[in-house]
Amino acid sequence: MTTQSTSQAISLSYLKTIGIVNNQPIGRGFANPIDVAFHPDGRIFVMNRGAPNFARIGVINIDEDYLYEFGKYGDADGQFKLPAGLTMDSDTNLYVTDEFHNRVAVFDEDGNFIRNWGEGGSSEGQLDGPSGIDVDGNDDVYIADQNNHRIQKFSKDGRFILAFGGFGSGDGQMNMPWGVDAAPDGSVFVADWRNDRIQKFSGDGQFIAAFGSTGQADGNLNRPSSVEVDADGFIYVADWGNERIQVFAPDFAHRATLQGEATLSRWAKDFLAANLDETETRKNSNLDPKDLPPQYNTPHQVSSQIEPYFWGPASVNVDPDGRMWVTETSRHRIQVYQKG
């Protein structure tokens, strides 16, 4: 897909799909993946929400090799119950938010547990349902503190620095923010979930701008869950309630809408080659219908019936090579697109 304007253009081409469901505590596959983080050496860390029992981080590469996994469901150090966000700092340490435990778990790149920080509450530095997380160029950590309707900034060892937001729909206010991105230019973007908009702030929390409004047309949003800004300033939004990805120019003009183009992953092909009964079932199924019954009239219902489409696009991330990664919680997979 290519869109043009007199000053800005973006091209995104479908590259591949990675994933297959695996509702087991170990092994190749995903269980409700919700976010990813990128290592400089090409490893991709996939946060599997996997409720209620299969939460873990799986490690893969672009060639679909499944390398290892770590973390598991539970209450102990290095365990999680409702993991929601994942990011990596410049020392290649990983940070995981946990909505249930109201804390952040920190691991090294090999999966060794380092520390937890955070506690439940509404005072400065306390968390209530932490979701999106990102680090800036100084390795300071921004967290979408969803049920406190704010963004909090911490040092990487968990020392509180500042908070901004507060419940409401006015400029700078928030209603259950889910996603946060520390942009390359030092600004901070927030996916303001219940307000159906994206907000932009300075690094110290000063409101700059907002865009988006409720609806299904291009440029409208419905429960945006993730936002990512690339090196050229393009803004990628996981428009979760509309089951799509939207891309906006640095001036917030709409530039692209993607519904998904998934094909079978290498893992899925391996599974079908070993399970011929499943192959026959797929041959007899219409997984890409051109006409749906009229009762299928919402984005969720449509995506549930059309296999190539995004279904539950929880996060969107851009890797160092300009590839866009869309994590689909409902279909246990990731769709990858190349920016031209």
mmCIF file of N, CA and C in Angstrom, residues 88-159:
data_model
loop_
_atom_site.group_PDB
_atom_site.id
_atom_site.type_symbol
_atom_site.label_atom_id
_atom_site.label_comp_id
_atom_site.label_asym_id
_atom_site.label_seq_id
_atom_site.Cartn_x
_atom_site.Cartn_y
_atom_site.Cartn_z
ATOM 1 N N MET A 88 12.483 -2.740 25.672
ATOM 2 C CA MET A 88 13.892 -3.052 25.923
ATOM 3 C C MET A 88 14.687 -1.761 26.029
ATOM 4 N N ASP A 89 15.610 -1.696 26.988
ATOM 5 C CA ASP A 89 16.439 -0.504 27.136
ATOM 6 C C ASP A 89 17.757 -0.656 26.381
ATOM 7 N N SER A 90 18.627 0.331 26.480
ATOM 8 C CA SER A 90 19.875 0.322 25.714
ATOM 9 C C SER A 90 20.862 -0.719 26.212
ATOM 10 N N ASP A 91 20.652 -1.244 27.424
ATOM 11 C CA ASP A 91 21.483 -2.332 27.951
ATOM 12 C C ASP A 91 20.904 -3.692 27.606
ATOM 13 N N THR A 92 19.890 -3.729 26.777
ATOM 14 C CA THR A 92 19.149 -4.916 26.323
ATOM 15 C C THR A 92 18.459 -5.652 27.470
ATOM 16 N N ASN A 93 18.097 -4.903 28.507
ATOM 17 C CA ASN A 93 17.232 -5.454 29.538
ATOM 18 C C ASN A 93 15.772 -5.229 29.138
ATOM 19 N N LEU A 94 14.918 -6.175 29.515
ATOM 20 C CA LEU A 94 13.501 -6.159 29.156
ATOM 21 C C LEU A 94 12.647 -5.774 30.351
ATOM 22 N N TYR A 95 11.589 -4.998 30.066
ATOM 23 C CA TYR A 95 10.671 -4.530 31.091
ATOM 24 C C TYR A 95 9.263 -5.007 30.721
ATOM 25 N N VAL A 96 8.581 -5.641 31.672
ATOM 26 C CA VAL A 96 7.242 -6.185 31.453
ATOM 27 C C VAL A 96 6.282 -5.567 32.461
ATOM 28 N N THR A 97 5.199 -4.951 31.972
ATOM 29 C CA THR A 97 4.155 -4.491 32.882
ATOM 30 C C THR A 97 3.183 -5.631 33.166
ATOM 31 N N ASP A 98 2.665 -5.646 34.379
ATOM 32 C CA ASP A 98 1.722 -6.680 34.802
ATOM 33 C C ASP A 98 0.525 -5.996 35.435
ATOM 34 N N GLU A 99 -0.626 -6.061 34.747
ATOM 35 C CA GLU A 99 -1.851 -5.419 35.247
ATOM 36 C C GLU A 99 -2.302 -5.980 36.588
ATOM 37 N N PHE A 100 -2.126 -7.277 36.783
ATOM 38 C CA PHE A 100 -2.608 -7.906 38.011
ATOM 39 C C PHE A 100 -1.736 -7.539 39.202
ATOM 40 N N HIS A 101 -0.428 -7.643 39.045
ATOM 41 C CA HIS A 101 0.486 -7.402 40.162
ATOM 42 C C HIS A 101 0.834 -5.928 40.343
ATOM 43 N N ASN A 102 0.415 -5.094 39.405
ATOM 44 C CA ASN A 102 0.725 -3.662 39.476
ATOM 45 C C ASN A 102 2.222 -3.420 39.678
ATOM 46 N N ARG A 103 2.983 -4.051 38.805
ATOM 47 C CA ARG A 103 4.433 -3.932 38.916
ATOM 48 C C ARG A 103 5.082 -4.100 37.548
ATOM 49 N N VAL A 104 6.372 -3.838 37.535
ATOM 50 C CA VAL A 104 7.203 -4.043 36.358
ATOM 51 C C VAL A 104 8.250 -5.094 36.702
ATOM 52 N N ALA A 105 8.357 -6.111 35.849
ATOM 53 C CA ALA A 105 9.396 -7.134 36.002
ATOM 54 C C ALA A 105 10.506 -6.852 34.998
ATOM 55 N N VAL A 106 11.744 -6.966 35.442
ATOM 56 C CA VAL A 106 12.903 -6.682 34.601
ATOM 57 C C VAL A 106 13.720 -7.962 34.429
ATOM 58 N N PHE A 107 14.080 -8.253 33.167
ATOM 59 C CA PHE A 107 14.874 -9.429 32.820
ATOM 60 C C PHE A 107 16.061 -8.995 31.969
ATOM 61 N N ASP A 108 17.115 -9.806 31.961
ATOM 62 C CA ASP A 108 18.152 -9.575 30.969
ATOM 63 C C ASP A 108 17.770 -10.276 29.668
ATOM 64 N N GLU A 109 18.578 -10.113 28.639
ATOM 65 C CA GLU A 109 18.229 -10.617 27.316
ATOM 66 C C GLU A 109 18.177 -12.138 27.243
ATOM 67 N N ASP A 110 18.786 -12.812 28.196
ATOM 68 C CA ASP A 110 18.763 -14.272 28.224
ATOM 69 C C ASP A 110 17.617 -14.820 29.061
ATOM 70 N N GLY A 111 16.813 -13.914 29.620
ATOM 71 C CA GLY A 111 15.655 -14.345 30.389
ATOM 72 C C GLY A 111 15.892 -14.483 31.868
ATOM 73 N N ASN A 112 17.044 -14.045 32.349
ATOM 74 C CA ASN A 112 17.311 -14.105 33.780
ATOM 75 C C ASN A 112 16.605 -12.948 34.482
ATOM 76 N N PHE A 113 15.882 -13.268 35.543
ATOM 77 C CA PHE A 113 15.162 -12.254 36.296
ATOM 78 C C PHE A 113 16.146 -11.339 37.024
ATOM 79 N N ILE A 114 15.888 -10.022 36.946
ATOM 80 C CA ILE A 114 16.750 -9.039 37.620
ATOM 81 C C ILE A 114 16.044 -8.450 38.840
ATOM 82 N N ARG A 115 14.851 -7.897 38.622
ATOM 83 C CA ARG A 115 14.143 -7.257 39.741
ATOM 84 C C ARG A 115 12.686 -6.998 39.357
ATOM 85 N N ASN A 116 11.869 -6.744 40.380
ATOM 86 C CA ASN A 116 10.551 -6.144 40.219
ATOM 87 C C ASN A 116 10.574 -4.747 40.801
ATOM 88 N N TRP A 117 9.758 -3.867 40.267
ATOM 89 C CA TRP A 117 9.485 -2.610 40.956
ATOM 90 C C TRP A 117 8.061 -2.156 40.672
ATOM 91 N N GLY A 118 7.541 -1.339 41.590
ATOM 92 C CA GLY A 118 6.170 -0.869 41.491
ATOM 93 C C GLY A 118 5.273 -1.503 42.537
ATOM 94 N N GLU A 119 4.207 -0.793 42.885
ATOM 95 C CA GLU A 119 3.203 -1.304 43.822
ATOM 96 C C GLU A 119 1.864 -0.694 43.472
ATOM 97 N N GLY A 120 0.794 -1.360 43.910
ATOM 98 C CA GLY A 120 -0.537 -0.890 43.605
ATOM 99 C C GLY A 120 -0.925 0.341 44.384
ATOM 100 N N GLY A 121 -1.733 1.208 43.759
ATOM 101 C CA GLY A 121 -2.212 2.399 44.434
ATOM 102 C C GLY A 121 -2.397 3.546 43.471
ATOM 103 N N SER A 122 -2.733 4.709 44.010
ATOM 104 C CA SER A 122 -2.980 5.883 43.175
ATOM 105 C C SER A 122 -2.083 7.062 43.502
ATOM 106 N N SER A 123 -1.191 6.906 44.467
ATOM 107 C CA SER A 123 -0.250 7.973 44.786
ATOM 108 C C SER A 123 0.842 8.042 43.732
ATOM 109 N N GLU A 124 1.638 9.087 43.773
ATOM 110 C CA GLU A 124 2.746 9.200 42.829
ATOM 111 C C GLU A 124 3.647 7.974 42.926
ATOM 112 N N GLY A 125 3.955 7.384 41.777
ATOM 113 C CA GLY A 125 4.838 6.218 41.743
ATOM 114 C C GLY A 125 4.121 4.900 41.917
ATOM 115 N N GLN A 126 2.853 4.931 42.355
ATOM 116 C CA GLN A 126 2.069 3.705 42.454
ATOM 117 C C GLN A 126 1.320 3.460 41.148
ATOM 118 N N LEU A 127 0.899 2.220 40.937
ATOM 119 C CA LEU A 127 0.311 1.811 39.670
ATOM 120 C C LEU A 127 -1.027 1.123 39.887
ATOM 121 N N ASP A 128 -1.919 1.298 38.911
ATOM 122 C CA ASP A 128 -3.196 0.599 38.928
ATOM 123 C C ASP A 128 -3.511 0.155 37.496
ATOM 124 N N GLY A 129 -3.150 -1.074 37.194
ATOM 125 C CA GLY A 129 -3.363 -1.613 35.854
ATOM 126 C C GLY A 129 -2.368 -1.097 34.839
ATOM 127 N N PRO A 130 -1.068 -1.169 35.118
ATOM 128 C CA PRO A 130 -0.088 -0.687 34.136
ATOM 129 C C PRO A 130 -0.161 -1.494 32.844
ATOM 130 N N SER A 131 -0.125 -0.801 31.717
ATOM 131 C CA SER A 131 -0.277 -1.475 30.414
ATOM 132 C C SER A 131 0.910 -1.137 29.521
ATOM 133 N N GLY A 132 0.753 -0.166 28.601
ATOM 134 C CA GLY A 132 1.839 0.151 27.691
ATOM 135 C C GLY A 132 3.076 0.664 28.403
ATOM 136 N N ILE A 133 4.239 0.380 27.806
ATOM 137 C CA ILE A 133 5.509 0.789 28.412
ATOM 138 C C ILE A 133 6.515 1.063 27.308
ATOM 139 N N ASP A 134 7.368 2.075 27.516
ATOM 140 C CA ASP A 134 8.426 2.368 26.557
ATOM 141 C C ASP A 134 9.551 3.085 27.280
ATOM 142 N N VAL A 135 10.743 3.041 26.695
ATOM 143 C CA VAL A 135 11.895 3.754 27.240
ATOM 144 C C VAL A 135 12.317 4.830 26.249
ATOM 145 N N ASP A 136 12.830 5.944 26.779
ATOM 146 C CA ASP A 136 13.300 7.011 25.911
ATOM 147 C C ASP A 136 14.813 6.910 25.703
ATOM 148 N N GLY A 137 15.386 7.893 25.052
ATOM 149 C CA GLY A 137 16.806 7.857 24.738
ATOM 150 C C GLY A 137 17.715 7.891 25.942
ATOM 151 N N ASN A 138 17.178 8.262 27.102
ATOM 152 C CA ASN A 138 17.952 8.276 28.346
ATOM 153 C C ASN A 138 17.687 7.040 29.195
ATOM 154 N N ASP A 139 16.939 6.097 28.661
ATOM 155 C CA ASP A 139 16.523 4.892 29.384
ATOM 156 C C ASP A 139 15.570 5.184 30.536
ATOM 157 N N ASP A 140 14.926 6.334 30.507
ATOM 158 C CA ASP A 140 13.816 6.548 31.430
ATOM 159 C C ASP A 140 12.593 5.815 30.890
ATOM 160 N N VAL A 141 11.729 5.381 31.799
ATOM 161 C CA VAL A 141 10.635 4.473 31.474
ATOM 162 C C VAL A 141 9.297 5.189 31.611
ATOM 163 N N TYR A 142 8.502 5.145 30.543
ATOM 164 C CA TYR A 142 7.141 5.691 30.560
ATOM 165 C C TYR A 142 6.152 4.535 30.638
ATOM 166 N N ILE A 143 5.163 4.665 31.517
ATOM 167 C CA ILE A 143 4.151 3.620 31.707
ATOM 168 C C ILE A 143 2.761 4.223 31.598
ATOM 169 N N ALA A 144 1.898 3.569 30.812
ATOM 170 C CA ALA A 144 0.477 3.928 30.769
ATOM 171 C C ALA A 144 -0.193 3.317 31.998
ATOM 172 N N ASP A 145 -0.486 4.158 32.969
ATOM 173 C CA ASP A 145 -1.092 3.750 34.243
ATOM 174 C C ASP A 145 -2.605 3.854 34.062
ATOM 175 N N GLN A 146 -3.190 2.803 33.424
ATOM 176 C CA GLN A 146 -4.516 2.969 32.825
ATOM 177 C C GLN A 146 -5.616 3.331 33.805
ATOM 178 N N ASN A 147 -5.700 2.654 34.933
ATOM 179 C CA ASN A 147 -6.827 2.908 35.834
ATOM 180 C C ASN A 147 -6.639 4.156 36.688
ATOM 181 N N ASN A 148 -5.424 4.701 36.687
ATOM 182 C CA ASN A 148 -5.191 6.019 37.282
ATOM 183 C C ASN A 148 -5.244 7.122 36.227
ATOM 184 N N HIS A 149 -5.507 6.733 34.972
ATOM 185 C CA HIS A 149 -5.740 7.688 33.878
ATOM 186 C C HIS A 149 -4.569 8.667 33.721
ATOM 187 N N ARG A 150 -3.376 8.119 33.687
ATOM 188 C CA ARG A 150 -2.200 8.979 33.599
ATOM 189 C C ARG A 150 -1.017 8.213 33.003
ATOM 190 N N ILE A 151 0.006 8.960 32.661
ATOM 191 C CA ILE A 151 1.300 8.400 32.293
ATOM 192 C C ILE A 151 2.267 8.717 33.418
ATOM 193 N N GLN A 152 3.066 7.731 33.788
ATOM 194 C CA GLN A 152 4.099 7.970 34.790
ATOM 195 C C GLN A 152 5.473 7.691 34.173
ATOM 196 N N LYS A 153 6.435 8.485 34.604
ATOM 197 C CA LYS A 153 7.811 8.363 34.144
ATOM 198 C C LYS A 153 8.687 7.960 35.321
ATOM 199 N N PHE A 154 9.519 6.930 35.088
ATOM 200 C CA PHE A 154 10.398 6.395 36.118
ATOM 201 C C PHE A 154 11.825 6.295 35.575
ATOM 202 N N SER A 155 12.778 6.243 36.478
ATOM 203 C CA SER A 155 14.114 5.801 36.087
ATOM 204 C C SER A 155 14.056 4.301 35.838
ATOM 205 N N LYS A 156 15.071 3.758 35.213
ATOM 206 C CA LYS A 156 15.000 2.336 34.865
ATOM 207 C C LYS A 156 15.042 1.414 36.079
ATOM 208 N N ASP A 157 15.448 1.941 37.246
ATOM 209 C CA ASP A 157 15.409 1.128 38.463
ATOM 210 C C ASP A 157 14.153 1.389 39.285
ATOM 211 N N GLY A 158 13.188 2.125 38.693
ATOM 212 C CA GLY A 158 11.891 2.275 39.322
ATOM 213 C C GLY A 158 11.705 3.515 40.172
ATOM 214 N N ARG A 159 12.633 4.459 40.131
ATOM 215 C CA ARG A 159 12.471 5.696 40.891
ATOM 216 C C ARG A 159 11.497 6.618 40.166
#
